[in-house]
mmCIF file of N, CA and C in Angstrom:
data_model
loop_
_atom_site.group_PDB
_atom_site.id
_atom_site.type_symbol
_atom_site.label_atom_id
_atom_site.label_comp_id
_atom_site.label_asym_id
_atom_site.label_seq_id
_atom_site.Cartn_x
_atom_site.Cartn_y
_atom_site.Cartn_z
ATOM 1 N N UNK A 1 185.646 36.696 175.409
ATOM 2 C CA UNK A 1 186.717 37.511 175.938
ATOM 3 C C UNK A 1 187.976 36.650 175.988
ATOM 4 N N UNK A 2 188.837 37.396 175.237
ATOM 5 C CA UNK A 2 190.256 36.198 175.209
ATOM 6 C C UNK A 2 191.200 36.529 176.468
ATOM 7 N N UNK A 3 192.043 35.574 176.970
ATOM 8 C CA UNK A 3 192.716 35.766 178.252
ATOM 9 C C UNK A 3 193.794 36.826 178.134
ATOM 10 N N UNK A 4 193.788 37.778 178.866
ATOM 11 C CA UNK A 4 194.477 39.085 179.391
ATOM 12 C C UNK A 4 194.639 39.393 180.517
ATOM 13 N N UNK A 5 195.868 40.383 180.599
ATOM 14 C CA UNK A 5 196.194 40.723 182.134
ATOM 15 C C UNK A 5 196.017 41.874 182.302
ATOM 16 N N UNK A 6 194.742 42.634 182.650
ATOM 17 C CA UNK A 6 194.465 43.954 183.774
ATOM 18 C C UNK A 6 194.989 44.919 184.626
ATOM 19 N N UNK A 7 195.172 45.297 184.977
ATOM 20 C CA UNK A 7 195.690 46.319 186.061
ATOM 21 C C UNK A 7 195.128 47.618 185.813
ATOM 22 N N UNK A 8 195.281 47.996 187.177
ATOM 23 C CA UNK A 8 194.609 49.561 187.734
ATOM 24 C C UNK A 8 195.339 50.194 188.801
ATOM 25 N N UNK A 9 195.489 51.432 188.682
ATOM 26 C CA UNK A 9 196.251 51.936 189.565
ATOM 27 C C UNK A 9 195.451 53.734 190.073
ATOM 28 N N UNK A 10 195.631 54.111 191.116
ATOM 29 C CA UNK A 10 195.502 55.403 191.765
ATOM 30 C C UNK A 10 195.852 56.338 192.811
ATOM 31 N N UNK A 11 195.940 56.913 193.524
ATOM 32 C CA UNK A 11 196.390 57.873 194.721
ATOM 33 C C UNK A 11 195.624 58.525 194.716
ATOM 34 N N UNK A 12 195.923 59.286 196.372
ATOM 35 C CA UNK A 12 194.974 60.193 197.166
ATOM 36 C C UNK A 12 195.916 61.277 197.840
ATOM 37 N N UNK A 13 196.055 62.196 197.914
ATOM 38 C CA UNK A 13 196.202 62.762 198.478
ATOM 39 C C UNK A 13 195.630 63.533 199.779
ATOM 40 N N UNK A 14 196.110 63.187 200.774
ATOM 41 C CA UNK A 14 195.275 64.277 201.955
ATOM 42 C C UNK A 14 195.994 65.217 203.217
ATOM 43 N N UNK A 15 195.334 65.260 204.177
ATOM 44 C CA UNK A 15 196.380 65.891 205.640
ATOM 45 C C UNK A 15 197.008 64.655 205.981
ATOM 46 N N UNK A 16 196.550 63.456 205.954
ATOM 47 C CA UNK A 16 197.447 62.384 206.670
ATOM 48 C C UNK A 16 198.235 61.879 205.100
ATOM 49 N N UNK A 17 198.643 62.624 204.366
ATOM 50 C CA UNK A 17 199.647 62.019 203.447
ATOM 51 C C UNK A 17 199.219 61.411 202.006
ATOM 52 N N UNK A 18 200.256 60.822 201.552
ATOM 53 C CA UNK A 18 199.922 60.522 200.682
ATOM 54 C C UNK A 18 199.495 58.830 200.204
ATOM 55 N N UNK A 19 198.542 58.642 199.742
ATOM 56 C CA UNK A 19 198.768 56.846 199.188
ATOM 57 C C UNK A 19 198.265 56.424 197.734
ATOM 58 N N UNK A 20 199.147 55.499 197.308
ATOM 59 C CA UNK A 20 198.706 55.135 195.833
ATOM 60 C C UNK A 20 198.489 53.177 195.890
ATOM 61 N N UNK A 21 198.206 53.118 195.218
ATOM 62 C CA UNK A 21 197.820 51.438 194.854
ATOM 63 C C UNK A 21 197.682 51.245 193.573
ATOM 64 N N UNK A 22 198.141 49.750 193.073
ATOM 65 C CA UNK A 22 198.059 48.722 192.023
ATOM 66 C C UNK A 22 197.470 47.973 192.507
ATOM 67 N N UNK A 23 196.763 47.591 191.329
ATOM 68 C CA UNK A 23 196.145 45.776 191.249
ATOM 69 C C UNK A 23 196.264 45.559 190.128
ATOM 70 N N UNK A 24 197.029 43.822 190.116
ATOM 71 C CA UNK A 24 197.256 43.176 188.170
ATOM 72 C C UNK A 24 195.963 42.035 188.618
ATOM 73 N N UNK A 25 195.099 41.433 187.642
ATOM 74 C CA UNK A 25 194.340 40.378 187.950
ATOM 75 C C UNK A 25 194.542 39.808 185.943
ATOM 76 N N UNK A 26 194.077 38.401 186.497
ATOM 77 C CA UNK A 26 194.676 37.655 185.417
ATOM 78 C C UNK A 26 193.695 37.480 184.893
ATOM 79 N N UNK A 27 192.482 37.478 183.602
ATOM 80 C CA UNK A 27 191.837 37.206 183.381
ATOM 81 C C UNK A 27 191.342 35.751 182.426
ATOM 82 N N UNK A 28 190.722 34.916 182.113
ATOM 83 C CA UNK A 28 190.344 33.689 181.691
ATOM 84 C C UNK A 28 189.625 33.984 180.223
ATOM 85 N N UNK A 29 189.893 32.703 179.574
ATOM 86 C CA UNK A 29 188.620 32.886 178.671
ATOM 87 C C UNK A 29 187.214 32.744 178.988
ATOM 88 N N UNK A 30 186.486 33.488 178.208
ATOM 89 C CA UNK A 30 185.309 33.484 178.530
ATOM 90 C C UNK A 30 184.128 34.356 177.743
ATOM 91 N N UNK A 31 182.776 33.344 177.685
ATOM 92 C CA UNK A 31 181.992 34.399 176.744
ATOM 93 C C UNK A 31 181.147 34.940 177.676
ATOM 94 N N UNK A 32 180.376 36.431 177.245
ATOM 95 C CA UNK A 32 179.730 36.681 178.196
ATOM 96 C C UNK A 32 178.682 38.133 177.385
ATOM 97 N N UNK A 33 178.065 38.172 178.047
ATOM 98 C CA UNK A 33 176.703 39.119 176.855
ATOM 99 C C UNK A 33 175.881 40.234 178.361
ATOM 100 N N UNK A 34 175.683 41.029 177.526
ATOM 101 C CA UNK A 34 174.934 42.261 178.728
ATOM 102 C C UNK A 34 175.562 43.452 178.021
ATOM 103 N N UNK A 35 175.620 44.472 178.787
ATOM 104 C CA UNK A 35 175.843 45.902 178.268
ATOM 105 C C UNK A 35 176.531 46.564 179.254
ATOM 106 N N UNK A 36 176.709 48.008 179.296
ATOM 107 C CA UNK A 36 177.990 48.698 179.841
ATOM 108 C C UNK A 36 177.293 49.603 179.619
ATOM 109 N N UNK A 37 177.532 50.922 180.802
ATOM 110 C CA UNK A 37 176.714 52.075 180.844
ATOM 111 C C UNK A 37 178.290 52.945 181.646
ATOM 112 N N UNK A 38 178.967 54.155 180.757
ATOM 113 C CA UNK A 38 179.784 54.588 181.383
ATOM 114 C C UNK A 38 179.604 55.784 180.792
ATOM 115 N N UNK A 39 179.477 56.722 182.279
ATOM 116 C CA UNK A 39 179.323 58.214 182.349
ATOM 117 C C UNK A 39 180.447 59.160 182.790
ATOM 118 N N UNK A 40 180.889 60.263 182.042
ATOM 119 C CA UNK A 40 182.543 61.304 182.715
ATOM 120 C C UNK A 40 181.613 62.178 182.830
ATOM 121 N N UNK A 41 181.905 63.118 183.988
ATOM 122 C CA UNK A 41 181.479 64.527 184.378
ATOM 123 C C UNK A 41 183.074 65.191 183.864
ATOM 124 N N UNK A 42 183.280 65.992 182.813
ATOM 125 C CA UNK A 42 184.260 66.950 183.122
ATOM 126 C C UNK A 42 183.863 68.289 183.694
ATOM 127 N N UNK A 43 185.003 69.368 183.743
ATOM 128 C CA UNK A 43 185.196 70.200 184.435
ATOM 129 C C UNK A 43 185.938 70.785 183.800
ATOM 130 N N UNK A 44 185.690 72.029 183.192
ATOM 131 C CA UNK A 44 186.797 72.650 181.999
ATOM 132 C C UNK A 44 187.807 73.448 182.954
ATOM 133 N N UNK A 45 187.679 73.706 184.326
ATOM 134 C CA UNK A 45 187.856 74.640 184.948
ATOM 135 C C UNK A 45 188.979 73.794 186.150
ATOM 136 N N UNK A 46 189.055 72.507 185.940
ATOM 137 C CA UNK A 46 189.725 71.874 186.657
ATOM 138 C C UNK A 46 190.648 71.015 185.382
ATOM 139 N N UNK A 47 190.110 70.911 184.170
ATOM 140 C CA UNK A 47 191.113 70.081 183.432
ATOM 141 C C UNK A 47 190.981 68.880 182.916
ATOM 142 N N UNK A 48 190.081 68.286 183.715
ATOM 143 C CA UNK A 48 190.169 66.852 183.376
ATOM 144 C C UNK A 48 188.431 66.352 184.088
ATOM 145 N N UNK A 49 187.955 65.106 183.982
ATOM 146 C CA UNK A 49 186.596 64.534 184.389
ATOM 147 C C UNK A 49 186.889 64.983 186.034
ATOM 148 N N UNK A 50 186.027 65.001 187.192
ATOM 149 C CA UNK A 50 186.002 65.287 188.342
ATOM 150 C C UNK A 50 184.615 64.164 188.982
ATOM 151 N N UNK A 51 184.239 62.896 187.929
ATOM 152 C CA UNK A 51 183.158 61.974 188.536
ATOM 153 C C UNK A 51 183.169 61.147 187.661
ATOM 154 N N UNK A 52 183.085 59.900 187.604
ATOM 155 C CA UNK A 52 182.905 58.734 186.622
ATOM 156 C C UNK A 52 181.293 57.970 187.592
ATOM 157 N N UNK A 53 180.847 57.007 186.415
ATOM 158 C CA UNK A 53 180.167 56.176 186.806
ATOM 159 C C UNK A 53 180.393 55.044 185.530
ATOM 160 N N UNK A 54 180.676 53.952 186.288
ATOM 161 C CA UNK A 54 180.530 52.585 185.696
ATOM 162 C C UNK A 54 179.915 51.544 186.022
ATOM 163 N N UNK A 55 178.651 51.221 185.135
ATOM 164 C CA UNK A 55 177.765 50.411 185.889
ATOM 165 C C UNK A 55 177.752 49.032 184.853
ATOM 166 N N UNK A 56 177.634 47.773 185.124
ATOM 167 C CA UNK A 56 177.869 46.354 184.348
ATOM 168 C C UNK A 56 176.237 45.820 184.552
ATOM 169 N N UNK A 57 175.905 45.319 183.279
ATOM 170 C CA UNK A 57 174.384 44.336 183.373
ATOM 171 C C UNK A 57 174.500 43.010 182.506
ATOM 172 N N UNK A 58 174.111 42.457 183.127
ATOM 173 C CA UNK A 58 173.689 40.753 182.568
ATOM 174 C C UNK A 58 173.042 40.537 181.290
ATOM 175 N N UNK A 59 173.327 39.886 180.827
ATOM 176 C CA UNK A 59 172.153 39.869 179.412
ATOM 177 C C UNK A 59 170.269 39.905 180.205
ATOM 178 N N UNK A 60 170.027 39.278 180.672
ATOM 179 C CA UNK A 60 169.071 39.895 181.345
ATOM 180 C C UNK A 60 168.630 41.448 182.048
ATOM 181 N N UNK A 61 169.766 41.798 182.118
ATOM 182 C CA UNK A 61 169.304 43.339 182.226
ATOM 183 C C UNK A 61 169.200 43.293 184.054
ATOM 184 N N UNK A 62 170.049 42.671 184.545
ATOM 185 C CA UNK A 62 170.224 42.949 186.038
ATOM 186 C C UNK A 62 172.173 43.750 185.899
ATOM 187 N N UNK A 63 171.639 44.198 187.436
ATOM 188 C CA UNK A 63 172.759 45.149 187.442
ATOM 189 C C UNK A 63 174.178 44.197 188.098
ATOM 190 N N UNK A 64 175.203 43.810 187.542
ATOM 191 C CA UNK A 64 175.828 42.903 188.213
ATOM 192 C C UNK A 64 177.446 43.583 188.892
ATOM 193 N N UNK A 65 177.348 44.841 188.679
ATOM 194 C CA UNK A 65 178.980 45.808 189.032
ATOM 195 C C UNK A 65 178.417 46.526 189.099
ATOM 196 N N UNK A 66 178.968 48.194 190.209
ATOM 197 C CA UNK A 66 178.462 49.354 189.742
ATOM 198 C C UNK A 66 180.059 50.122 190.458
ATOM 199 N N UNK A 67 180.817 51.358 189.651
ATOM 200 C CA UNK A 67 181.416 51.778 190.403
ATOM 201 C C UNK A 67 181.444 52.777 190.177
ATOM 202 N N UNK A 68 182.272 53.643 191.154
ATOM 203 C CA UNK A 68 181.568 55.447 191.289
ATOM 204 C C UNK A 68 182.993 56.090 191.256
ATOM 205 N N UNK A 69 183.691 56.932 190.759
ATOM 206 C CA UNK A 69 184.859 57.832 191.750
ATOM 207 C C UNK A 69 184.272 59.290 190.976
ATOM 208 N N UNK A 70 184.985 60.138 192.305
ATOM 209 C CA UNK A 70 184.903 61.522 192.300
ATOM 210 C C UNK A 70 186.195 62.351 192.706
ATOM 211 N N UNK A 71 186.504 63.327 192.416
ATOM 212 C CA UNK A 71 187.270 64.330 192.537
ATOM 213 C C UNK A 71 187.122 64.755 193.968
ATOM 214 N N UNK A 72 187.927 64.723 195.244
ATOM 215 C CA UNK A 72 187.133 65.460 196.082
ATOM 216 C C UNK A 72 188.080 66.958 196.470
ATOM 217 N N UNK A 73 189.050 67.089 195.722
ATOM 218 C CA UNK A 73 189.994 67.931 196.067
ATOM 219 C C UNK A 73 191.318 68.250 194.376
ATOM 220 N N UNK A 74 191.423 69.359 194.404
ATOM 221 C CA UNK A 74 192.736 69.388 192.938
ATOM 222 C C UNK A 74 193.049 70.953 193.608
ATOM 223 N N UNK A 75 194.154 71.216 192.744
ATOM 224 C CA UNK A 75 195.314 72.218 192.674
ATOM 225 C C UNK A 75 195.638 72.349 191.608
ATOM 226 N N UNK A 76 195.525 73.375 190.894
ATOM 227 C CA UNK A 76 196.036 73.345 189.762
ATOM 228 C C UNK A 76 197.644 73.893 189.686
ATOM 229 N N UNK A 77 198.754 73.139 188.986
ATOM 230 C CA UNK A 77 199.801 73.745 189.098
ATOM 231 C C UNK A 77 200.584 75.281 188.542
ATOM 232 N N UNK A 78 201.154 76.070 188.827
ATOM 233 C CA UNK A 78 201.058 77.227 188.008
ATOM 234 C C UNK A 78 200.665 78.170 189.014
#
């Protein structure tokens, strides 16, 4: 993996308002071996995915990341 710079960003909307966030992280060189397991639920009826799953494994086949988001609320505009 050659050295790169990352970032991620999102918001929420709710009754107590609104909030969004960034993160930049710097990444290193580095080799590294295992596999990647990434799942979208869409929703034709909302537009877009409404669930992800991203899960990371070791070359050994242990689970070393796992992350989840979901939809818990949309509006469609219109």
């Amino acid at each position: 993996m050659a050295p790169a710079m990352t970032s991620s960003a999102g918001g929420r909307v709710d009754a107590e308002g609104a909030v969004s966030f960034a993160q930049t992280n710097r990444t290193s060189q580095s080799t590294d071996s295992g596999r990647t397991y990434h799942a979208f639920w869409y929703a034709p009826s909302v537009k877009r995915w409404v669930k992800s799953v991203e899960e990371y494994y070791s070359a050994n086949g242990l689970r070393t990341s796992s992350y989840k988001d979901e939809l818990e609320a949309y509006k469609l505009a219109g």
